[in-house]
Coordinates of C-alpha atoms (C1' of nucleotides) in Angstrom, one line a residue:
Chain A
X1 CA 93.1 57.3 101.9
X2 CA 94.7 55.1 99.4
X3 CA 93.7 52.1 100.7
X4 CA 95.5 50.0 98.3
X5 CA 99.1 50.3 99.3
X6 CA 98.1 50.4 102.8
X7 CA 97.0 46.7 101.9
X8 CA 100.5 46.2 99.9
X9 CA 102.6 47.1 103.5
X10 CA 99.9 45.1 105.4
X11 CA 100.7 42.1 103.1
X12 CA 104.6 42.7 103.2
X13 CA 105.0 44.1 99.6
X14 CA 106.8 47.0 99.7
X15 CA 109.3 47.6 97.4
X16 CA 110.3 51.1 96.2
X17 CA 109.0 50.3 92.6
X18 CA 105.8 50.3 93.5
X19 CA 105.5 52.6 95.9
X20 CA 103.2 55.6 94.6
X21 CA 105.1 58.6 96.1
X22 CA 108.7 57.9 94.8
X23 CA 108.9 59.9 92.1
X24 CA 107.8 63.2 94.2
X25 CA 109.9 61.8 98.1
X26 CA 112.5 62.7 98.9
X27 CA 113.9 59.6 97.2
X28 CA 113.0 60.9 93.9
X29 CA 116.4 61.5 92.0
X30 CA 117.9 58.2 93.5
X31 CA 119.3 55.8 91.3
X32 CA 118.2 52.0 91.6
X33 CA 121.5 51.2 93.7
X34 CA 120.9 54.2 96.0
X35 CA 117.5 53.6 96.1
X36 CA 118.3 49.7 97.2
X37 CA 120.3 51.3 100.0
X38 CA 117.1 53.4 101.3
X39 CA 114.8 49.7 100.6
X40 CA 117.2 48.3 103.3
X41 CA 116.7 51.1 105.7
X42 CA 113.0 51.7 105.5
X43 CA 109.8 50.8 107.4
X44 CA 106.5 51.2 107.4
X45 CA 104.4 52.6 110.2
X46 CA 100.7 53.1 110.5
X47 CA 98.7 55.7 112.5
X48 CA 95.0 56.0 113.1
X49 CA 93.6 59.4 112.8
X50 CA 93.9 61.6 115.6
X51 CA 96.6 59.6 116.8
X52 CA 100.6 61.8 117.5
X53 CA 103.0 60.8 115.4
X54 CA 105.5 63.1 117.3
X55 CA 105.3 65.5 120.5
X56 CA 107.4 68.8 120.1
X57 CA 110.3 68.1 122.3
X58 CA 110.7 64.1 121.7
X59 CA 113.9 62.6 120.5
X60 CA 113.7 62.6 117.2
X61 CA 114.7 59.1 116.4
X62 CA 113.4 58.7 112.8
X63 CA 112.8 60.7 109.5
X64 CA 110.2 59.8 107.3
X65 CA 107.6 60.3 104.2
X66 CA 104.1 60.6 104.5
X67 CA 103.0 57.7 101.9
X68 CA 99.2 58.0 102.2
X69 CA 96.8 60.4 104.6
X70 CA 97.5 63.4 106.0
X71 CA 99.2 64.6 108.9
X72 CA 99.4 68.5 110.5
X73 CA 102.6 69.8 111.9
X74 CA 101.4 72.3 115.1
X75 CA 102.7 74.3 117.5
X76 CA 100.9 74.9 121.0
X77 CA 101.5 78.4 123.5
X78 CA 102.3 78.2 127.2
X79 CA 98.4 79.0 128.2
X80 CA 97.3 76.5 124.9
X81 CA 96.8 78.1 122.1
X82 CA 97.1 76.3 118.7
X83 CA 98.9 76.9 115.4
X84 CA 99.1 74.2 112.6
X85 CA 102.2 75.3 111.1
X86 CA 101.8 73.0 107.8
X87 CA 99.9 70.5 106.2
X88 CA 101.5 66.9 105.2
X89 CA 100.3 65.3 102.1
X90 CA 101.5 62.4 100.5
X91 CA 105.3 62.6 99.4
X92 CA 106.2 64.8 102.4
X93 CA 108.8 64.9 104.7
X94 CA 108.9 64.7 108.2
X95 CA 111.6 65.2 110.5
X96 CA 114.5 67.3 109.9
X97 CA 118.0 66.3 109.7
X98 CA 120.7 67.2 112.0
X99 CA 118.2 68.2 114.6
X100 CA 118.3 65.9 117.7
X101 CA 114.8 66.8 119.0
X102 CA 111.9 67.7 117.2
X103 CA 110.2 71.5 117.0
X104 CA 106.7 70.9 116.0
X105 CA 103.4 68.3 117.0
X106 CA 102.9 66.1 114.5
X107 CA 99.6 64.4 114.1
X108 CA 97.8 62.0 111.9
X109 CA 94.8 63.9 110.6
X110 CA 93.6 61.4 108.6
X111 CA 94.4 57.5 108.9
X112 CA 98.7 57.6 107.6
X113 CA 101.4 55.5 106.2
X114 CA 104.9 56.5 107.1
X115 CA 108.1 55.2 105.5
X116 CA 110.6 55.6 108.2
X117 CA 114.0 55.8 108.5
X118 CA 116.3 56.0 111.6
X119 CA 117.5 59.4 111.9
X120 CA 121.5 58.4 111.9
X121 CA 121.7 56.1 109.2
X122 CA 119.8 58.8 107.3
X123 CA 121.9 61.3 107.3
X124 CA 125.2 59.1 106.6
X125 CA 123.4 58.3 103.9
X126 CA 122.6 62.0 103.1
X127 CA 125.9 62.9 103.2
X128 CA 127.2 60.3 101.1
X129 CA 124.2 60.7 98.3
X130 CA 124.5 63.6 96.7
X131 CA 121.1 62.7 94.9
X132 CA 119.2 62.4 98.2
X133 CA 120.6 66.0 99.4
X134 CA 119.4 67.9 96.2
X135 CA 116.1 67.0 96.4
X136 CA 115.9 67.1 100.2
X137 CA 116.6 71.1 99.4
X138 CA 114.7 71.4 96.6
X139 CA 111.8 70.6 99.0
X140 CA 112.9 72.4 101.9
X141 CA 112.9 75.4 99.6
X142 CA 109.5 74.5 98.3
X143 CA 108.2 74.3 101.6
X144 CA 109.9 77.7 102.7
X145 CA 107.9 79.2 99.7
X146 CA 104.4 78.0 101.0
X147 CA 105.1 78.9 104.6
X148 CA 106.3 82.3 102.9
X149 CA 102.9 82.4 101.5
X150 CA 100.7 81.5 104.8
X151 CA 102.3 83.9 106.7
X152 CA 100.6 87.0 104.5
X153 CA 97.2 85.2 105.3
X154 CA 97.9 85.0 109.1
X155 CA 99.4 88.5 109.1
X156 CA 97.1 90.7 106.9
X157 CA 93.5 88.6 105.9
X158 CA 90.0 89.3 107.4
X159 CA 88.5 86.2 108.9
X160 CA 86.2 85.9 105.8
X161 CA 88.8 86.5 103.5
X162 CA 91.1 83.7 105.2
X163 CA 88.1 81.4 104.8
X164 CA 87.8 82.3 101.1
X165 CA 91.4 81.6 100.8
X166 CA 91.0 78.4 102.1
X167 CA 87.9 77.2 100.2
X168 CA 89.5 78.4 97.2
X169 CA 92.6 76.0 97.6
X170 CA 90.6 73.1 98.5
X171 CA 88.4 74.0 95.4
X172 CA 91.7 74.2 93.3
X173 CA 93.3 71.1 94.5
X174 CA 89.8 68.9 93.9
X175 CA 89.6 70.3 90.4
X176 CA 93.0 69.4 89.4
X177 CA 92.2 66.1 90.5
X178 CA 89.5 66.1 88.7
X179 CA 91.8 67.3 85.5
X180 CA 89.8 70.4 85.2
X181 CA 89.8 74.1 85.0
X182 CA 88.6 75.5 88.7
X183 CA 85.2 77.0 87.7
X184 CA 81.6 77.4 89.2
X185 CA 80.0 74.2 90.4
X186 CA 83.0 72.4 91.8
X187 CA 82.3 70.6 94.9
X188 CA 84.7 68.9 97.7
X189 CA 84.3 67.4 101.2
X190 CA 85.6 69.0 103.8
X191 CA 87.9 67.0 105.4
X192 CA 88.8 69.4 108.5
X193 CA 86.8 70.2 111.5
X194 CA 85.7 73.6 112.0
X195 CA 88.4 73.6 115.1
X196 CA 91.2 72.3 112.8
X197 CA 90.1 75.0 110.1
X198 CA 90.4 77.7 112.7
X199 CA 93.4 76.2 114.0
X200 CA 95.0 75.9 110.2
X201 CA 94.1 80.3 110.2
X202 CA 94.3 81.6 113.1
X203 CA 91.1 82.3 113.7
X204 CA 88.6 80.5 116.6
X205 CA 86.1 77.8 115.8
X206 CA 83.2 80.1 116.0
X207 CA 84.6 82.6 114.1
X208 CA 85.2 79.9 111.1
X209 CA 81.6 79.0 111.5
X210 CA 80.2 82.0 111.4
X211 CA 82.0 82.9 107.9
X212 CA 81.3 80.4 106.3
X213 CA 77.6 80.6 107.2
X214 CA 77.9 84.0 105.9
X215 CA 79.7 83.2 102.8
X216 CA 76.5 80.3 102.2
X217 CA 74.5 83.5 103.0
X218 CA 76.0 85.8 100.2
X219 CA 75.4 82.8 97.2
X220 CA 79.0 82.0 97.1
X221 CA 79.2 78.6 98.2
X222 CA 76.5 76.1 99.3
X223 CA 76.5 73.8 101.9
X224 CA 75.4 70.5 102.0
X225 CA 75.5 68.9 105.7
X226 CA 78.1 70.2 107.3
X227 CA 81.2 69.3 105.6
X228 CA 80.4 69.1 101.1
X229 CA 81.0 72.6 99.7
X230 CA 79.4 73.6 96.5
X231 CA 81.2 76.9 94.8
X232 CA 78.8 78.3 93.2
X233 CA 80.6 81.1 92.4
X234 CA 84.6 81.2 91.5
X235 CA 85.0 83.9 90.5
X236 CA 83.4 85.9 93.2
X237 CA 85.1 84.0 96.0
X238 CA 88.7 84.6 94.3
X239 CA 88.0 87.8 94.6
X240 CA 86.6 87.2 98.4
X241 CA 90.1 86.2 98.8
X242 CA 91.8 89.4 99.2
X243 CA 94.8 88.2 96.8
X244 CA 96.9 90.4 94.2
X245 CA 94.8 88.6 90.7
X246 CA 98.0 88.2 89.6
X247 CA 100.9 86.5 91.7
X248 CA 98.6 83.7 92.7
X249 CA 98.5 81.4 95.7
X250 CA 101.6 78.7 96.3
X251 CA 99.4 75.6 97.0
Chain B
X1 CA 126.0 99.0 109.9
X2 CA 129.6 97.6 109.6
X3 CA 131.9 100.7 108.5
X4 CA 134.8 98.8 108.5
X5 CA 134.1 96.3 106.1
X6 CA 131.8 99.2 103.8
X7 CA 135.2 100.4 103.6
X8 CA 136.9 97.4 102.5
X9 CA 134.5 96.9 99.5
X10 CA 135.0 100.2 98.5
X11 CA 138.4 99.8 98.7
X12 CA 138.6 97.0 96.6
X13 CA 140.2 94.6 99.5
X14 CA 137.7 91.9 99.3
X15 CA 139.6 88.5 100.4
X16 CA 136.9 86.3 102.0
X17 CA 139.6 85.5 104.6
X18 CA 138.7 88.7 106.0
X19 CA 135.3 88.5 105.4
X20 CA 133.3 89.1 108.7
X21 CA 130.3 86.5 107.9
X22 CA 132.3 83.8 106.3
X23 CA 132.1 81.1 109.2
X24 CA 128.2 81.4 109.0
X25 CA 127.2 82.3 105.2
X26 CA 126.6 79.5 102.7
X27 CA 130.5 79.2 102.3
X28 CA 130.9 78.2 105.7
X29 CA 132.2 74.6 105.3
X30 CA 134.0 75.8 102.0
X31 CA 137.6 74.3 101.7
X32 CA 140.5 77.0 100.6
X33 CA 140.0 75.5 97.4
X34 CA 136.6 75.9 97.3
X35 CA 136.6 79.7 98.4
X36 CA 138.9 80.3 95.8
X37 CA 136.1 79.4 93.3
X38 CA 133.6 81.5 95.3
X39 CA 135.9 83.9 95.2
X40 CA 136.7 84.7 91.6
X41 CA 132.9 84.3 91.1
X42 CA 131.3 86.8 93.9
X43 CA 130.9 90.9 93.1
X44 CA 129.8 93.4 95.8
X45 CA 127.3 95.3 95.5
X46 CA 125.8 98.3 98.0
X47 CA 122.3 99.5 98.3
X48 CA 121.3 102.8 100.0
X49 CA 118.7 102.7 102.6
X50 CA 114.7 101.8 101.4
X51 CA 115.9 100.6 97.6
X52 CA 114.5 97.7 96.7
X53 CA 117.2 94.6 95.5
X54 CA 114.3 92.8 93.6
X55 CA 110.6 93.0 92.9
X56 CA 108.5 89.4 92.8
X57 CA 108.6 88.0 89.3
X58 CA 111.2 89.9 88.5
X59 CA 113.7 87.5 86.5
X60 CA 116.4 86.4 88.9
X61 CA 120.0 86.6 87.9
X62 CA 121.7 87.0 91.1
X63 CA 121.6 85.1 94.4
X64 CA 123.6 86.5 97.4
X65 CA 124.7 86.7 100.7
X66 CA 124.2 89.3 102.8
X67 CA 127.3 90.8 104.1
X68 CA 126.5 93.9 105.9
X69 CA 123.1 95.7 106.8
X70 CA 119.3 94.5 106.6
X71 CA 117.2 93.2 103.8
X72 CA 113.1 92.3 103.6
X73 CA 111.6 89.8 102.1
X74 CA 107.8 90.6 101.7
X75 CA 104.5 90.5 99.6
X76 CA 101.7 92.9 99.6
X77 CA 97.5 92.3 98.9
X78 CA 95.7 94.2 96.0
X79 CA 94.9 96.8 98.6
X80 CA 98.1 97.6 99.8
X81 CA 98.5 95.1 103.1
X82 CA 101.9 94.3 103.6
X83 CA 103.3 91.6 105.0
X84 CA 107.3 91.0 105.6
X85 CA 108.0 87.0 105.2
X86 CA 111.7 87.5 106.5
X87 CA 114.2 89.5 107.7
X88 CA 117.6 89.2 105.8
X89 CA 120.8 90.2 108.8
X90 CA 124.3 89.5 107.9
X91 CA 125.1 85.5 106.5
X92 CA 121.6 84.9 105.7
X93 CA 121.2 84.1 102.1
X94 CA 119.2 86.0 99.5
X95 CA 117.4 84.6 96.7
X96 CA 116.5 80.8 95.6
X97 CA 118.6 78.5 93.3
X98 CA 116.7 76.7 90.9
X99 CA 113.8 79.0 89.9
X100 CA 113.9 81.5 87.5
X101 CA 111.8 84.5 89.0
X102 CA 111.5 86.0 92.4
X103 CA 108.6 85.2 94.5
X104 CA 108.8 88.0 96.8
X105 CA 110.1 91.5 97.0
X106 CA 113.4 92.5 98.9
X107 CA 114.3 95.5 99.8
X108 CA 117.0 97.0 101.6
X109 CA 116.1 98.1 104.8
X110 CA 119.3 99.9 105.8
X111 CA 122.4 100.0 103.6
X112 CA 123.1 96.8 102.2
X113 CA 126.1 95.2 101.3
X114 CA 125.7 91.9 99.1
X115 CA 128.1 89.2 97.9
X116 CA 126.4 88.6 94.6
X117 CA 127.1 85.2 92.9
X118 CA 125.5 85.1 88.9
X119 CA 122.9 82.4 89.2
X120 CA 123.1 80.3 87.2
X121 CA 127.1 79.6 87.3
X122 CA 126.3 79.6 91.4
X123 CA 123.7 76.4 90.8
X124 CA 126.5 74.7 88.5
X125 CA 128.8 75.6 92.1
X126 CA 126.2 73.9 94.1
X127 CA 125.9 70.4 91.9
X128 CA 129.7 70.6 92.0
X129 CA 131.0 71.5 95.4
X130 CA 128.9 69.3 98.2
X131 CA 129.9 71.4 101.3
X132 CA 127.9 74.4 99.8
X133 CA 124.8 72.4 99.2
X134 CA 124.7 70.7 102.6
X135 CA 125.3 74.8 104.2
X136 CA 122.4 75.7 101.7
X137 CA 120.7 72.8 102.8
X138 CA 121.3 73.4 106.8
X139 CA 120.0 76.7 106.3
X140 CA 117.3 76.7 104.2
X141 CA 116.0 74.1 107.3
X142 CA 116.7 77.0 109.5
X143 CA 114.7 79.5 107.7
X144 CA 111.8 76.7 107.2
X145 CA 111.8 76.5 110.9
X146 CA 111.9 80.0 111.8
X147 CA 109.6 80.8 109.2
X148 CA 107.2 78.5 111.1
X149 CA 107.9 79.9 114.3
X150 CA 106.8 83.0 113.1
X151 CA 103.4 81.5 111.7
X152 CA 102.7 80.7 115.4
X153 CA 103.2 84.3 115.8
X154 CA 101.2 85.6 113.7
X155 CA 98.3 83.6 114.0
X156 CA 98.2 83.3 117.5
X157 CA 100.2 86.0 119.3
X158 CA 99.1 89.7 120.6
X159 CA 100.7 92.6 120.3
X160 CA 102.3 92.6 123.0
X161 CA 103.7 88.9 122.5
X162 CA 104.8 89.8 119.1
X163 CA 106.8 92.7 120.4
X164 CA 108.9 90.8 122.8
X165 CA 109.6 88.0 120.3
X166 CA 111.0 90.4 117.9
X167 CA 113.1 92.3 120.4
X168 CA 114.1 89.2 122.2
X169 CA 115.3 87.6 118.6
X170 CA 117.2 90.8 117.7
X171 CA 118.8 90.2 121.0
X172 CA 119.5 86.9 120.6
X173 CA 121.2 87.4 117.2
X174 CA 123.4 89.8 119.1
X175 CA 124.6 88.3 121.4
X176 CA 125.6 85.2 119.4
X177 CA 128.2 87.9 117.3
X178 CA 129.3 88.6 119.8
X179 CA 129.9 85.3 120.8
X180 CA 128.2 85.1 124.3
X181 CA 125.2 83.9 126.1
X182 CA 122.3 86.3 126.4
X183 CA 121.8 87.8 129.2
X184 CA 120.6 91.4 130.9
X185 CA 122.4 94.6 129.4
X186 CA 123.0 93.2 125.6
X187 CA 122.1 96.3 123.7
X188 CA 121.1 96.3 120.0
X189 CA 120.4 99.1 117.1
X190 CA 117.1 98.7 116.4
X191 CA 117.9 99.3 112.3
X192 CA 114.6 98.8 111.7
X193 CA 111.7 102.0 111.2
X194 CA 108.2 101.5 113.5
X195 CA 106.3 100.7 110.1
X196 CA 108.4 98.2 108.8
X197 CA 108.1 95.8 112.3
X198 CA 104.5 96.9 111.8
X199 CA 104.9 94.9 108.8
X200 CA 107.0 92.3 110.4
X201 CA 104.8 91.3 112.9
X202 CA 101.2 92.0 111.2
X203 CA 100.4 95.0 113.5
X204 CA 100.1 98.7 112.5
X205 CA 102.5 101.0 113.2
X206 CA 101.0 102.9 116.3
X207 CA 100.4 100.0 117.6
X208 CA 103.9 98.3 117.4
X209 CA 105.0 102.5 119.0
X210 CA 102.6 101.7 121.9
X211 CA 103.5 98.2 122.6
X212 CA 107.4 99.5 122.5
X213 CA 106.9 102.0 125.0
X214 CA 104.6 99.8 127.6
X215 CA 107.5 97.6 127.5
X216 CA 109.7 99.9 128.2
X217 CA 107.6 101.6 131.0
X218 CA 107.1 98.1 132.6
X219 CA 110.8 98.4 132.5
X220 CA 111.9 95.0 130.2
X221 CA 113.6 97.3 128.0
X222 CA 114.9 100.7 128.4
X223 CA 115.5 103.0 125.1
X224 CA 118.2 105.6 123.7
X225 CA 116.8 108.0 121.0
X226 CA 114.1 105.7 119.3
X227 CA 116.4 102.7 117.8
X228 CA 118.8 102.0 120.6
X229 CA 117.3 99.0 122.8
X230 CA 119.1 97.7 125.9
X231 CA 117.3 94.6 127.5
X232 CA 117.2 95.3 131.4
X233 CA 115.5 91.8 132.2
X234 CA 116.3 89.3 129.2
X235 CA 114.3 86.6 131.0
X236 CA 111.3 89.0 131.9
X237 CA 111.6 89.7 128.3
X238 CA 111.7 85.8 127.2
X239 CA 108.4 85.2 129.5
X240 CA 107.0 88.4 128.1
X241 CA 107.0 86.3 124.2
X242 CA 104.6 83.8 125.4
X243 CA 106.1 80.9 124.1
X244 CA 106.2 77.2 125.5
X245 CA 109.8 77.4 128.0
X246 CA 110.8 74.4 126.4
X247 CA 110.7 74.1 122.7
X248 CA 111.9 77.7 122.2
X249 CA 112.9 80.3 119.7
X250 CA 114.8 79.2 116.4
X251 CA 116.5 82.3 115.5
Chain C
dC1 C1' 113.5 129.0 109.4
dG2 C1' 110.2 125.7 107.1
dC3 C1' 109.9 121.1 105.5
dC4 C1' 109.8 116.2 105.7
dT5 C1' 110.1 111.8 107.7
dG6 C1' 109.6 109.0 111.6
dA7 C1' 107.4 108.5 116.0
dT8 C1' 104.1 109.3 119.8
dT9 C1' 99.7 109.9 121.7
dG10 C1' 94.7 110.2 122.1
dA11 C1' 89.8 109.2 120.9
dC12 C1' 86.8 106.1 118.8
dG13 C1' 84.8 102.1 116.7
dC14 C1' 84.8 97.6 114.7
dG15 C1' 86.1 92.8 114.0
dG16 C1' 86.9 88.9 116.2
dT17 C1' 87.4 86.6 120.8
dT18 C1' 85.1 85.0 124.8
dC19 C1' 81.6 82.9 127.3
dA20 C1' 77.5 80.5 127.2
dA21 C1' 73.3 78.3 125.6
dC22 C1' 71.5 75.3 122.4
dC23 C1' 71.1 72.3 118.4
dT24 C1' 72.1 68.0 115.6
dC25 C1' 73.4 63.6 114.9
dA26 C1' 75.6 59.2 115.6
dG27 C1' 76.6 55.8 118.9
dT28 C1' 75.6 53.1 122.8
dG29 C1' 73.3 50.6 126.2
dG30 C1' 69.2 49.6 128.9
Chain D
dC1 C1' 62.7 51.5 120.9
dC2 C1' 64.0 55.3 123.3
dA3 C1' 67.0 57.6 126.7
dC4 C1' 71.5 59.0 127.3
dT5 C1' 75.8 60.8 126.0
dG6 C1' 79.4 63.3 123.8
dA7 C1' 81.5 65.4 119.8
dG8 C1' 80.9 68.8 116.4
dG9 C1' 78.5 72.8 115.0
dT10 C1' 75.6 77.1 115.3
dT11 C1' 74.1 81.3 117.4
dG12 C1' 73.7 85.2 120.6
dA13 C1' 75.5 88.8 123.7
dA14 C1' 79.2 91.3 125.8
dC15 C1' 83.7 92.6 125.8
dC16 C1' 88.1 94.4 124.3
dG17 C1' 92.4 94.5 121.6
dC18 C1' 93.8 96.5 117.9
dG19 C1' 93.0 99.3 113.7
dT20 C1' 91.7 103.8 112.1
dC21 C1' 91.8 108.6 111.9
dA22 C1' 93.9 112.6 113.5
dA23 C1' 96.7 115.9 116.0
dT24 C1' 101.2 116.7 117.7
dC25 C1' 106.1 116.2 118.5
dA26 C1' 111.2 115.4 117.5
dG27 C1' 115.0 115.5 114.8
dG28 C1' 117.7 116.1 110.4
dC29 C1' 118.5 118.9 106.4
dG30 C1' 118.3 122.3 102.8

DNA sequence: CGCCTGATTGACGCGGTTCAACCTCAGTGG
DNA sequence: CCACTGAGGTTGAACCGCGTCAATCAGGCG
């Protein structure tokens, strides 16, 4: 991911002024003495990928960011059946206040850096910044909004339509990336195995693979190997996506 | 829903010492003082049965608190698919400081009695008085919670699952106003029609009908007139949800 | 009484799951 | 160098849960 700062917390440097996430944390409307409070507080933690960061159920010792990588926040049934309940990307939270235990899995999907704090001293210190609780809500809302917006693609989308909708994010993210307008060509890796793709909608693994086949079929995307996708047409696979033109996806 | 406190509004007696849903609303850890402020700022307002309180992107001057009745929260697809992202019940809070439009529709699902605040003097409120941000901020955690509880039930749940999740929650909400544990015999008004848990739950309406009356021929639940539910076997009803024993519910 | 909305019930078919075989490819070790 | 292995992916066939369409019922109201 970005291999840089992991380097900078390998070699011990790791001060909140460099770090490349603060100004979209939770940390981001601190002030320099508030934010020397959180430097004194923090650490760093790595995870390979694949390894859990947290098992619903543990004690829930410590908060954290995500600084680099990705992480998936899941929930299993009784007989083992998988939700991932919300994607972590860099700047995100994890944990949640006030909670003793924690509700959902939380896994490294990717190799990830995590600047923890311990779960008490955090929320003293949430109580006495004011700064820290405003954005902390400002996120949770956020978040609230995208969850709002996954659950009409759980609830109401075909299995090809789900797939379009993903695609189309992941096509939408790697173009603003790239600093351009989404349009026909754009191409990404795809970073997800079919499982965690079904597991991310609701859908089973071969029922993932079988849509996107037919998707390749049809002339919307094209595939090369397994995991680079090609759109080679937008326009057609925003419509594939079942969504209201207007409105638009929460991303 | 609440007669007694309809009556109140509409007799002008609206003292939020004698509000019903004070302790649990986003004035909850208000002072006197505090309420006071609240109080000169907040306006009632009832809507009748199926009226909808906003549209998405309409411009939002308003949040509130719901005192009495049910609210949805919910977005539809270009063809029509519907699907309900919450359910509003008394204390829950309507509406989202800090943006300017409405992402979703709400609609009154029975009558409706909010505690309208303006928003923008309510966001001036929140930077001012910390108690009501960390309320919002406890709650809006809640929702983000239950709002990913319920993305494990839609993507993963049948029918029948999703029935006895929503009956066991309604039950659950019950019995905590009336201030006890829940247990066999809690009875609830079901104040909801069969299409609109169709829409909660990401089923069609005949099927949520069917899936009421297996459970109530399996004799979980028994039914008065078509809304009145009492819960004969709360934990038969629990196991019925499929979730993990541990972890459970948020509600 | 007829009308309308909400709810129930049945028949039927499809989309997506389930189960299983097989393919591909990257390690790994003899 | 090739055989072996295991993870990820594809594909097929059968099944079935739930959606779809349609008829009917129940209750409230003018």
């Amino acid at each position: 991911m970005n291999g840089n700062f992991a380097r900078l917390v390998e070699s011990g440097i790791t001060d909140c002024g460099s770090c490349p996430i603060q100004r979209r944390a939770v940390c981001a409307y601190c002030q320099s003495a508030e934010l020397l409070l959180l430097e004194q507080m923090k650490s760093y933690k790595t995870y390979r990928a694949g390894e859990v960061i947290t098992w619903a159920g543990d004690d829930q010792l410590y908060v954290a960011t995500v600084v680099t990588g990705v992480a998936s926040l899941s929930q299993t049934l009784e007989d083992g059946r998988r939700q991932m309940v919300g994607l972590l990307l860099p700047s995100d939270f994890v944990g949640r206040p006030g909670r003793e235990t924690a509700l959902f899995d939380v896994e490294a999907a990717t190799e990830v850096v995590l600047c923890r704090f311990e779960r008490k001293p955090f929320e003293k210190l949430l109580a006495e910044v004011p700064r820290l609780g405003e954005r902390m809500l400002e996120m949770a809302l956020d978040e609230l909004d995208a969850a709002r917006e996954w659950m009409l693609l759980l609830g109401r989308k075909t299995a090809r339509e789900k797939i379009a909708s993903l695609l189309s994010i992941l096509a939408s993210r790697e173009s603003i990336l790239l600093e351009q307008a989404p349009s026909d060509g754009v191409s990404f890796d795809l970073r997800l195995t079919r499982e965690a793709m079904a597991d991310y909608l609701g859908l089973t693994l071969e029922t993932v693979s079988r849509q996107i086949n037919a998707l390749k079929r049809d002339g919307v995307i094209e595939l090369t190997g397994k995991r680079h996708v090609k759109v080679a047409d937008f326009a057609r696979l925003l419509s594939e996506t079942g969504d209201d033109s207007d409105g638009g996806m929460v991303i």
